[in-house]
Coordinates of C-alpha atoms and ligand atoms in Angstrom, one line a residue:
X74 CA 108.7 309.6 99.0
X75 CA 111.0 311.3 101.5
X76 CA 109.7 311.4 105.1
X77 CA 109.4 315.2 105.3
X78 CA 108.5 315.2 109.0
X79 CA 111.9 313.7 109.7
X80 CA 114.0 316.1 107.7
X81 CA 117.1 317.3 109.8
X82 CA 120.8 317.8 109.9
X83 CA 121.7 315.0 107.5
X84 CA 118.9 315.5 104.9
X85 CA 120.3 316.1 101.4
X86 CA 119.2 318.3 98.5
X87 CA 117.8 315.4 96.5
X88 CA 115.8 314.1 99.5
X89 CA 114.3 317.6 99.9
X90 CA 113.4 317.7 96.3
X91 CA 112.2 314.1 95.9
X92 CA 108.8 314.2 94.2
X93 CA 109.0 318.0 93.6
X94 CA 108.6 318.9 89.9
X95 CA 110.4 322.2 89.0
X96 CA 110.1 322.0 85.2
X97 CA 108.0 325.2 85.2
X98 CA 110.4 327.1 87.5
X99 CA 113.1 329.6 86.7
X100 CA 115.8 329.9 89.4
X101 CA 118.8 332.2 90.0
X102 CA 121.6 331.3 92.3
X103 CA 124.2 333.9 93.2
X104 CA 127.8 332.6 93.8
X105 CA 127.3 329.4 91.7
X106 CA 131.0 328.7 91.2
X107 CA 131.9 327.1 94.5
X108 CA 130.7 325.3 97.6
X109 CA 127.0 325.4 98.3
X110 CA 126.0 327.4 95.2
X111 CA 127.2 324.6 92.8
X112 CA 125.1 322.0 94.7
X113 CA 122.1 324.3 95.0
X114 CA 122.1 325.0 91.3
X115 CA 122.7 321.3 90.4
X116 CA 119.9 320.0 92.5
X117 CA 117.4 322.6 91.3
X118 CA 118.4 321.8 87.7
X119 CA 118.2 318.0 88.4
X120 CA 114.6 318.5 89.3
X121 CA 113.8 320.4 86.2
X122 CA 114.3 324.1 86.9
X123 CA 115.9 326.5 84.4
X124 CA 118.8 327.8 86.4
X125 CA 121.1 330.8 86.0
X126 CA 124.1 330.8 88.3
X127 CA 126.2 333.9 88.8
X128 CA 130.0 334.1 88.6
X129 CA 132.7 336.7 89.0
X130 CA 135.0 334.6 86.8
X131 CA 133.0 333.7 83.7
X132 CA 135.4 330.9 82.7
X133 CA 134.6 329.3 86.1
X134 CA 130.9 330.0 85.7
X135 CA 130.7 328.4 82.2
X136 CA 132.6 325.4 83.4
X137 CA 130.2 324.8 86.3
X138 CA 127.1 325.4 84.2
X139 CA 128.4 322.9 81.5
X140 CA 129.1 320.4 84.2
X141 CA 125.5 320.7 85.5
X142 CA 124.1 320.5 82.0
X143 CA 126.0 317.3 81.5
X144 CA 125.3 315.6 84.9
X145 CA 121.6 316.5 84.9
X146 CA 120.8 316.4 81.2
X147 CA 119.0 319.8 81.8
X148 CA 120.2 322.1 79.0
X149 CA 118.5 325.2 80.6
X150 CA 121.4 326.0 82.8
X151 CA 123.6 329.1 82.2
X152 CA 126.1 331.4 83.9
X153 CA 126.0 335.2 84.1
X154 CA 128.6 337.6 85.4
X155 CA 128.1 339.4 88.7
X156 CA 130.3 341.0 91.3
X157 CA 128.3 341.8 94.3
X158 CA 131.1 344.1 95.6
X159 CA 130.4 346.5 92.8
X160 CA 127.1 348.3 92.5
X161 CA 127.8 349.0 88.8
X162 CA 128.2 345.2 88.3
X163 CA 125.0 344.5 90.2
X164 CA 123.1 347.0 88.0
X165 CA 124.7 345.7 84.8
X166 CA 123.8 342.1 85.8
X167 CA 120.1 342.9 86.7
X168 CA 119.7 344.8 83.5
X169 CA 121.1 341.9 81.5
X170 CA 119.0 339.3 83.4
X171 CA 115.8 341.2 83.0
X172 CA 116.5 341.7 79.3
X173 CA 116.6 337.9 79.0
X174 CA 113.9 336.9 81.5
X175 CA 110.9 338.7 82.7
X176 CA 110.0 336.0 85.2
X177 CA 111.8 334.6 88.3
X178 CA 110.4 332.0 90.7
X179 CA 113.3 331.1 92.9
X180 CA 116.1 333.5 93.9
X181 CA 118.8 332.1 96.1
X182 CA 121.1 334.8 97.5
X183 CA 123.9 332.4 98.2
X184 CA 127.2 334.2 97.4
X185 CA 129.2 335.3 100.4
X186 CA 132.5 336.3 101.8
X187 CA 133.6 335.5 105.4
X188 CA 136.2 336.7 107.8
X189 CA 138.3 338.8 105.3
X190 CA 140.8 341.4 106.3
X191 CA 139.5 345.0 106.4
X192 CA 138.7 345.7 102.8
X193 CA 136.2 347.9 100.9
X194 CA 133.9 347.2 98.0
X195 CA 134.3 349.3 94.8
X196 CA 131.9 351.8 96.3
X197 CA 133.7 352.1 99.6
X198 CA 131.5 349.8 101.8
X199 CA 133.1 347.4 104.3
X200 CA 133.5 344.3 102.2
X201 CA 131.4 341.8 104.1
X202 CA 128.4 344.1 104.6
X203 CA 128.8 345.4 101.1
X204 CA 129.0 342.0 99.4
X205 CA 126.8 339.8 101.6
X206 CA 124.1 342.4 102.3
X207 CA 124.1 345.5 100.1
X208 CA 124.9 343.7 96.8
X209 CA 122.1 341.3 97.4
X210 CA 119.8 344.0 98.6
X211 CA 120.3 346.0 95.3
X212 CA 120.2 342.9 93.1
X213 CA 117.0 341.5 94.7
X214 CA 115.2 344.8 94.7
X215 CA 115.9 345.3 91.0
X216 CA 114.6 341.8 90.3
X217 CA 111.3 342.3 92.1
X218 CA 109.3 342.9 88.9
X219 CA 110.4 339.4 87.7
X220 CA 109.6 337.9 91.1
X221 CA 106.2 339.4 91.1
X222 CA 105.5 338.2 87.6
X223 CA 106.7 334.7 88.7
X224 CA 104.6 334.6 91.8
X225 CA 104.2 332.5 93.8
X226 CA 107.9 333.0 94.1
X227 CA 110.5 332.7 96.8
X228 CA 113.7 334.5 97.9
X229 CA 116.2 332.7 100.1
X230 CA 118.9 334.6 101.9
X231 CA 121.9 332.6 103.0
X232 CA 122.6 333.8 106.5
X233 CA 124.6 331.9 109.1
X234 CA 124.7 330.9 112.8
X235 CA 127.4 333.5 112.9
X236 CA 124.6 336.1 113.1
X237 CA 124.7 335.2 116.9
X238 CA 127.9 337.2 117.0
X239 CA 126.5 340.6 116.2
X240 CA 123.4 342.7 115.5
X241 CA 123.6 345.4 112.9
X242 CA 125.3 348.4 114.5
X243 CA 123.7 351.3 112.6
X244 CA 126.0 353.8 114.3
X245 CA 129.1 352.2 113.0
X246 CA 128.3 350.0 110.0
X247 CA 131.8 350.4 108.6
X248 CA 133.7 349.9 111.8
X249 CA 135.3 353.4 111.6
X250 CA 134.6 354.1 115.3
X251 CA 135.0 350.7 116.9
X252 CA 137.9 349.3 115.0
X253 CA 137.6 346.4 112.5
X254 CA 136.8 342.9 113.7
X255 CA 136.4 340.5 110.9
X256 CA 134.1 338.1 112.8
X257 CA 131.9 340.8 114.1
X258 CA 131.7 342.2 110.6
X259 CA 130.7 338.8 109.2
X260 CA 128.1 338.4 112.0
X261 CA 126.7 341.8 111.3
X262 CA 126.4 341.1 107.6
X263 CA 124.6 337.8 108.3
X264 CA 122.2 339.4 110.7
X265 CA 121.5 341.9 107.9
X266 CA 120.7 339.0 105.6
X267 CA 118.0 337.8 108.0
X268 CA 116.6 341.3 108.5
X269 CA 116.5 341.7 104.7
X270 CA 114.3 338.6 104.4
X271 CA 112.0 339.9 107.1
X272 CA 111.5 343.3 105.4
X273 CA 111.2 341.8 101.9
X274 CA 108.6 339.3 103.1
X275 CA 106.6 342.0 104.8
X276 CA 106.6 344.1 101.6
X277 CA 105.7 341.4 99.1
X278 CA 103.9 338.5 100.9
X279 CA 100.4 339.8 99.9
X280 CA 101.5 339.6 96.3
X281 CA 102.9 336.0 96.4
X282 CA 106.6 336.6 97.0
X283 CA 107.9 335.1 100.2
X284 CA 111.4 335.4 101.7
X285 CA 113.4 333.2 104.0
X286 CA 116.7 333.2 105.8
X287 CA 118.8 330.1 106.1
X288 CA 121.7 328.8 108.2
X289 CA 123.1 325.9 106.0
X290 CA 125.2 324.2 108.7
X291 CA 128.9 324.1 108.9
X292 CA 130.4 322.8 105.6
X293 CA 134.0 322.7 104.4
X294 CA 134.0 325.0 101.3
X295 CA 136.1 327.8 99.9
X296 CA 134.4 330.1 102.4
X297 CA 137.3 329.5 104.8
X298 CA 139.8 331.0 102.3
X299 CA 140.5 334.0 104.6
X300 CA 141.0 331.9 107.7
X301 CA 144.4 331.6 109.3
X302 CA 145.6 329.4 112.1
X303 CA 144.3 331.7 114.8
X304 CA 140.9 331.7 113.3
X305 CA 140.9 327.9 113.1
X306 CA 141.8 327.7 116.8
X307 CA 139.0 330.1 117.6
X308 CA 136.6 328.0 115.6
X309 CA 137.8 324.8 117.3
X310 CA 137.3 326.3 120.7
X311 CA 133.8 327.4 119.8
X312 CA 133.0 323.9 118.5
X313 CA 134.3 322.4 121.7
X314 CA 132.0 324.8 123.7
X315 CA 129.0 323.8 121.6
X316 CA 129.8 320.1 122.0
X317 CA 127.7 317.6 119.9
X318 CA 128.6 319.3 116.6
X319 CA 129.2 317.8 113.2
X320 CA 130.3 319.0 109.8
X321 CA 127.8 318.5 106.9
X322 CA 128.7 317.3 103.5
X323 CA 127.8 319.8 100.7
X324 CA 124.7 317.9 99.7
X325 CA 123.3 318.4 103.2
X326 CA 124.7 321.9 103.4
X327 CA 122.7 323.1 100.4
X328 CA 119.5 321.2 101.5
X329 CA 118.1 323.9 103.7
X330 CA 118.4 326.4 100.9
X331 CA 116.4 324.3 98.5
X332 CA 114.0 323.4 101.3
X333 CA 113.3 327.1 101.9
X334 CA 112.9 327.5 98.1
X335 CA 110.4 324.7 97.5
X336 CA 108.8 323.1 100.6
X337 CA 105.1 323.1 100.2
X338 CA 104.7 323.3 104.0
X339 CA 106.3 326.8 104.0
X340 CA 103.7 328.1 101.6
X341 CA 102.0 330.3 104.1
X342 CA 105.1 331.4 106.0
X343 CA 107.9 333.8 105.4
X344 CA 110.2 336.3 107.1
X345 CA 111.5 333.3 109.1
X346 CA 114.9 331.6 109.7
X347 CA 115.5 328.0 108.9
X348 CA 118.2 325.5 109.9
X349 CA 118.5 321.7 109.3
X350 CA 115.5 321.8 106.9
X351 CA 113.1 323.2 109.5
X352 CA 112.0 326.5 111.1
X353 CA 114.4 327.5 113.9
X354 CA 113.2 328.7 117.3
X355 CA 114.0 332.1 118.7
X356 CA 117.0 331.6 120.9
X357 CA 118.9 334.4 122.7
X358 CA 121.3 332.3 124.8
X359 CA 122.3 329.1 123.0
X360 CA 125.3 329.2 120.6
X361 CA 124.4 325.9 119.1
X362 CA 121.1 326.7 117.3
X363 CA 118.2 329.1 116.8
X364 CA 117.8 332.7 115.7
X365 CA 118.4 335.8 117.8
X366 CA 115.3 338.0 118.3
X367 CA 117.2 341.1 117.1
X368 CA 117.5 339.5 113.7
X369 CA 113.7 339.1 113.3
X370 CA 112.6 342.6 114.5
X371 CA 110.4 344.2 111.8
X372 CA 111.2 347.7 112.9
X373 CA 114.9 347.0 112.7
X374 CA 114.4 345.4 109.3
X375 CA 112.5 348.4 108.0
X376 CA 115.3 350.7 109.3
X377 CA 117.9 348.6 107.6
X378 CA 115.9 348.8 104.4
X379 CA 115.9 352.6 104.5
X380 CA 119.6 352.8 105.3
X381 CA 120.4 350.4 102.5
X382 CA 118.4 352.4 100.0
X383 CA 120.4 355.5 101.1
X384 CA 123.7 353.6 100.8
X385 CA 123.0 352.2 97.3
X386 CA 121.4 355.5 96.2
X387 CA 118.3 353.9 94.8
X388 CA 114.8 353.5 96.3
X389 CA 112.2 351.0 95.5
X390 CA 108.5 351.7 95.4
X391 CA 107.0 348.2 95.3
Ligands
NAP149 N1 130.2 326.8 104.4 C1 129.7 327.1 105.6 O1 130.0 326.4 106.6 C2 128.6 328.2 105.8 C3 128.1 328.3 107.1 C4 127.2 329.3 107.3 C5 126.8 330.1 106.2 N2 127.3 330.0 105.0 C6 126.9 330.9 103.9 O2 126.6 330.1 102.7 C7 126.9 330.8 101.5 C8 127.7 330.0 100.6 O3 129.0 329.8 101.2 P1 130.0 328.6 100.7 O4 130.4 327.9 101.9 O5 129.4 327.9 99.5 O6 131.2 329.5 100.2 P2 132.3 329.5 99.0 O7 132.6 328.0 98.7 O8 133.3 330.4 99.4 O9 131.4 330.0 97.8 C9 131.0 331.4 97.8 C10 130.5 331.8 96.5 O10 130.2 333.2 96.6 C11 130.9 333.9 95.5 N3 131.3 335.2 95.8 C12 132.2 335.7 96.7 N4 132.3 337.0 96.7 C13 131.5 337.4 95.7 C14 131.3 338.7 95.1 N5 131.9 339.8 95.5 N6 130.4 338.7 94.1 C15 129.7 337.6 93.6 N7 130.0 336.4 94.1 C16 130.9 336.3 95.1 C17 132.1 333.0 95.2 O11 132.6 333.3 93.9 P3 134.1 333.0 93.4 O12 134.2 331.6 93.0 O13 134.3 334.1 92.4 O14 135.0 333.3 94.6 C18 131.5 331.6 95.3 O15 130.8 331.3 94.2 C19 127.6 332.1 102.0 O16 126.6 333.2 102.0 C20 128.0 331.8 103.4 O17 128.0 333.0 104.2 C21 128.2 329.0 104.7

């Protein structure tokens, strides 16, 4: 049995899931075609869960799903099409998902885009806020009936330590006033991911649905696809400043997601931020760990919820 009390930076998905039987669980992982999403889906399937992963490119999605079926022997793994940068795609996906499954136990909001040039989603939102937050906001809210039916169930929002870089600026969500900064935009979207977990947990905890936000660590994946040399230099300088800092392999990077999704010791907690397979402290100064208090404020989370409903043009009465 894994020594759960000693989980930390190097703990892997399979160590987190050792001794945990997911054969009755149905899981959904957004962004299952690369990086952490592939390993998250694989590890959940390896421990028995029925897993749907989402893909923008269905050829890629089918290939990953087939690979997981083969490596785990679990045939209950499939791929479905989803582009979070299109509200129409999110609505089509959730309709299709709910037509197939009325129950969901584990939802991992994993997909994300980082540090891209100034771009808009199909509906005109700044791309990082639109994809990382609004797409997941709409998707999760539309899946709540299945999460309630599957209760006890959990939602995990992939955030990032980059949330330290920016709170949500409600006066200039799309950077039309302050001028676009790709890192502030990423940070804002990752703070929104935490606030979403806080608001969702507050709404649903009495009915057995708990929500968590996660910083996975720093892992070499395709997330860096938009980074140029100047970005790399910035990152190196920041790493230098933080000191004692190590990359994680993907199996350790996905571990905090599956920890949040399954750890028995989190049963009576939610609306919290985790890193290195544990609950992170509130930390307003350090750049090396912890969660900023502005990301956990319930009043801000509720405000973001209302603003998000207005932006996607749909309100939710659960
Ligand atoms: N890697 C790190 O060091 C790190 C650190 C902190 C936080 N995170 C967070 O961890 C999560 C996973 O990141 P990763 O490192 O695994 O990144 P990755 O390798 O780039 O994978 C991202 C996944 O998201 C999908 N995706 C991107 N845009 C999408 C859209 N519009 N609609 C639907 N899916 C979309 C990608 O699909 P395609 O294959 O179609 O591109 C891919 O499957 C992200 O939320 C990221 O912010 C990562």
